[in-house]
Every structure is written in C-alpha cells, then in structure tokens.
CSV table of C-alpha atoms in Angstrom, one decimal:
chain,number,residue,atom,x,y,z
A,1396,MET,CA,352.1,127.0,-94.1
A,1397,GLU,CA,354.2,126.6,-91.0
A,1398,ASP,CA,354.5,130.4,-90.8
A,1399,ILE,CA,350.7,130.8,-90.9
A,1400,VAL,CA,350.2,128.3,-88.1
A,1401,LYS,CA,352.9,130.1,-86.0
A,1402,MET,CA,351.1,133.4,-86.6
A,1403,ILE,CA,347.8,131.9,-85.5
A,1404,MET,CA,349.4,130.4,-82.5
A,1405,ASN,CA,351.2,133.6,-81.5
A,1406,TYR,CA,348.5,136.2,-82.5
A,1407,GLY,CA,345.3,134.1,-82.6
A,1408,THR,CA,344.0,135.4,-79.2
A,1409,SER,CA,344.8,139.0,-80.3
A,1410,PHE,CA,342.9,138.5,-83.5
A,1411,VAL,CA,339.9,137.1,-81.6
A,1412,ILE,CA,339.9,140.0,-79.2
A,1413,ILE,CA,340.2,142.6,-82.0
A,1414,GLY,CA,337.4,140.8,-83.9
A,1415,LEU,CA,335.2,140.9,-80.8
A,1416,PHE,CA,336.0,144.5,-80.2
A,1417,ILE,CA,335.1,145.5,-83.8
A,1418,PHE,CA,331.9,143.4,-83.6
A,1419,ASP,CA,330.9,145.0,-80.3
A,1420,TRP,CA,331.7,148.4,-81.6
A,1421,PHE,CA,329.4,148.0,-84.6
A,1422,LYS,CA,326.7,146.5,-82.5
A,1423,ASN,CA,326.9,149.4,-79.9
A,1424,LYS,CA,327.0,151.9,-82.7
A,1425,ASP,CA,323.5,150.8,-83.9
A,1426,LYS,CA,322.2,150.9,-80.3
A,1427,ILE,CA,323.6,154.4,-79.7
A,1428,LYS,CA,322.0,155.6,-83.0
A,1429,ASP,CA,318.7,154.2,-81.9
A,1430,THR,CA,319.0,155.8,-78.5
A,1431,LEU,CA,319.8,159.2,-80.0
A,1432,GLU,CA,316.8,158.9,-82.3
A,1433,GLN,CA,314.6,158.1,-79.3
A,1434,ASN,CA,316.0,161.0,-77.3
A,1435,THR,CA,315.3,163.4,-80.2
A,1436,LYS,CA,311.7,162.2,-80.3
A,1437,PHE,CA,311.4,162.6,-76.5
A,1438,LEU,CA,312.9,166.1,-76.6
A,1439,GLU,CA,310.4,167.1,-79.3
A,1440,GLU,CA,307.5,165.8,-77.2
A,1441,MET,CA,308.9,167.6,-74.1
A,1442,LYS,CA,309.1,170.9,-76.1
A,1443,ASN,CA,305.5,170.5,-77.2
A,1444,THR,CA,304.5,169.7,-73.6
A,1445,ASN,CA,306.3,172.7,-72.3
A,1446,SER,CA,304.6,174.9,-74.9
A,1447,ASN,CA,301.2,173.5,-74.0
A,1448,THR,CA,301.9,174.0,-70.3
A,1449,SER,CA,303.0,177.6,-70.9
A,1450,LYS,CA,299.8,178.3,-72.8
A,1451,SER,CA,297.7,176.7,-70.0
A,1452,LEU,CA,299.5,178.8,-67.4
A,1453,GLU,CA,298.8,181.9,-69.4
A,1454,LEU,CA,295.1,181.1,-69.7
A,1455,LEU,CA,295.0,180.3,-66.0
A,1456,GLN,CA,296.6,183.7,-65.2
A,1457,LYS,CA,294.0,185.5,-67.4
A,1458,SER,CA,291.2,183.6,-65.7
A,1459,MET,CA,292.5,184.6,-62.3
A,1460,ASP,CA,292.9,188.2,-63.4
A,1461,ASN,CA,289.3,188.2,-64.6
A,1462,GLN,CA,288.0,186.7,-61.4
A,1463,GLN,CA,289.9,189.2,-59.4
A,1464,GLU,CA,288.4,192.1,-61.4
A,1465,PHE,CA,285.0,190.5,-61.0
A,1466,MET,CA,285.5,190.3,-57.2
A,1467,VAL,CA,286.7,193.9,-57.0
A,1468,GLU,CA,283.7,195.0,-58.9
A,1469,HIS,CA,281.4,192.9,-56.8
A,1470,ASP,CA,282.9,194.4,-53.6
A,1471,LYS,CA,282.2,197.9,-54.9
A,1472,ARG,CA,278.6,197.0,-55.8
A,1473,CYS,CA,278.1,195.5,-52.3
A,1474,GLY,CA,279.6,198.6,-50.7
A,1475,ASN,CA,277.2,200.8,-52.8
A,1476,ILE,CA,274.3,198.6,-51.8
A,1477,GLU,CA,275.2,198.8,-48.1
A,1478,LYS,CA,275.5,202.5,-48.4
A,1479,SER,CA,272.1,202.8,-50.1
A,1480,ILE,CA,270.5,200.6,-47.4
A,1481,SER,CA,272.1,202.7,-44.7
A,1482,GLU,CA,270.8,205.9,-46.4
A,1483,LEU,CA,267.3,204.5,-46.7
A,1484,ASN,CA,267.3,203.3,-43.1
A,1485,PHE,CA,268.4,206.8,-42.0
A,1486,LYS,CA,265.6,208.4,-44.0
A,1487,MET,CA,263.1,206.0,-42.6
A,1488,GLY,CA,264.4,206.5,-39.1
A,1489,VAL,CA,265.5,202.9,-38.6
A,1490,LYS,CA,268.5,202.3,-36.5
C-alpha cells in the first residue's frame, strides 16, 4: 500500500497529464473527422459549382458568337440597302 501511495505521489502529476493528453487526443480526433467530412462536402459542392459555371460560360460564349454573326449579317444587309438606295437615287437623278 505504501508503494502505491509513493507511486501516486511521484508519478501522479504525470498520470494526470498523460490522461488529459489522451482525452484531448480522442476529442480532437472526432473534431478532425467532422472537419474532414465537412471539407469533403464543400469540395463536392465547389466541383458542382465549377461545372455549372463552366457550362454557363460556354452558353454565354455561344450566345455572343451568335450575336456577332447576327451583327455581321445585319451590317451586310445594311450595306446592300445603302447601295440599292444609292443606285435608285442615281437612276432617279437625285444627288
């Protein structure tokens, strides 16, 4: 019995510190696990967001290309109309 008391007196503080260390380690292990799960969910959401953003940018690029083609065609038609008006004015003798 005396030996046990001496061990507690000599090593009691060390046992308490080791006990607290092990308790803290298990507690943090659970927190780290939860954090990793949250990060995994977040990364999956980010991947979906990036995929959607990529699709949106592709659609925007197609829309801009279509508008540019429309504007080029419109400019050609306007040029042809101006040319036709100039020819009619020339035939009619209008300056």
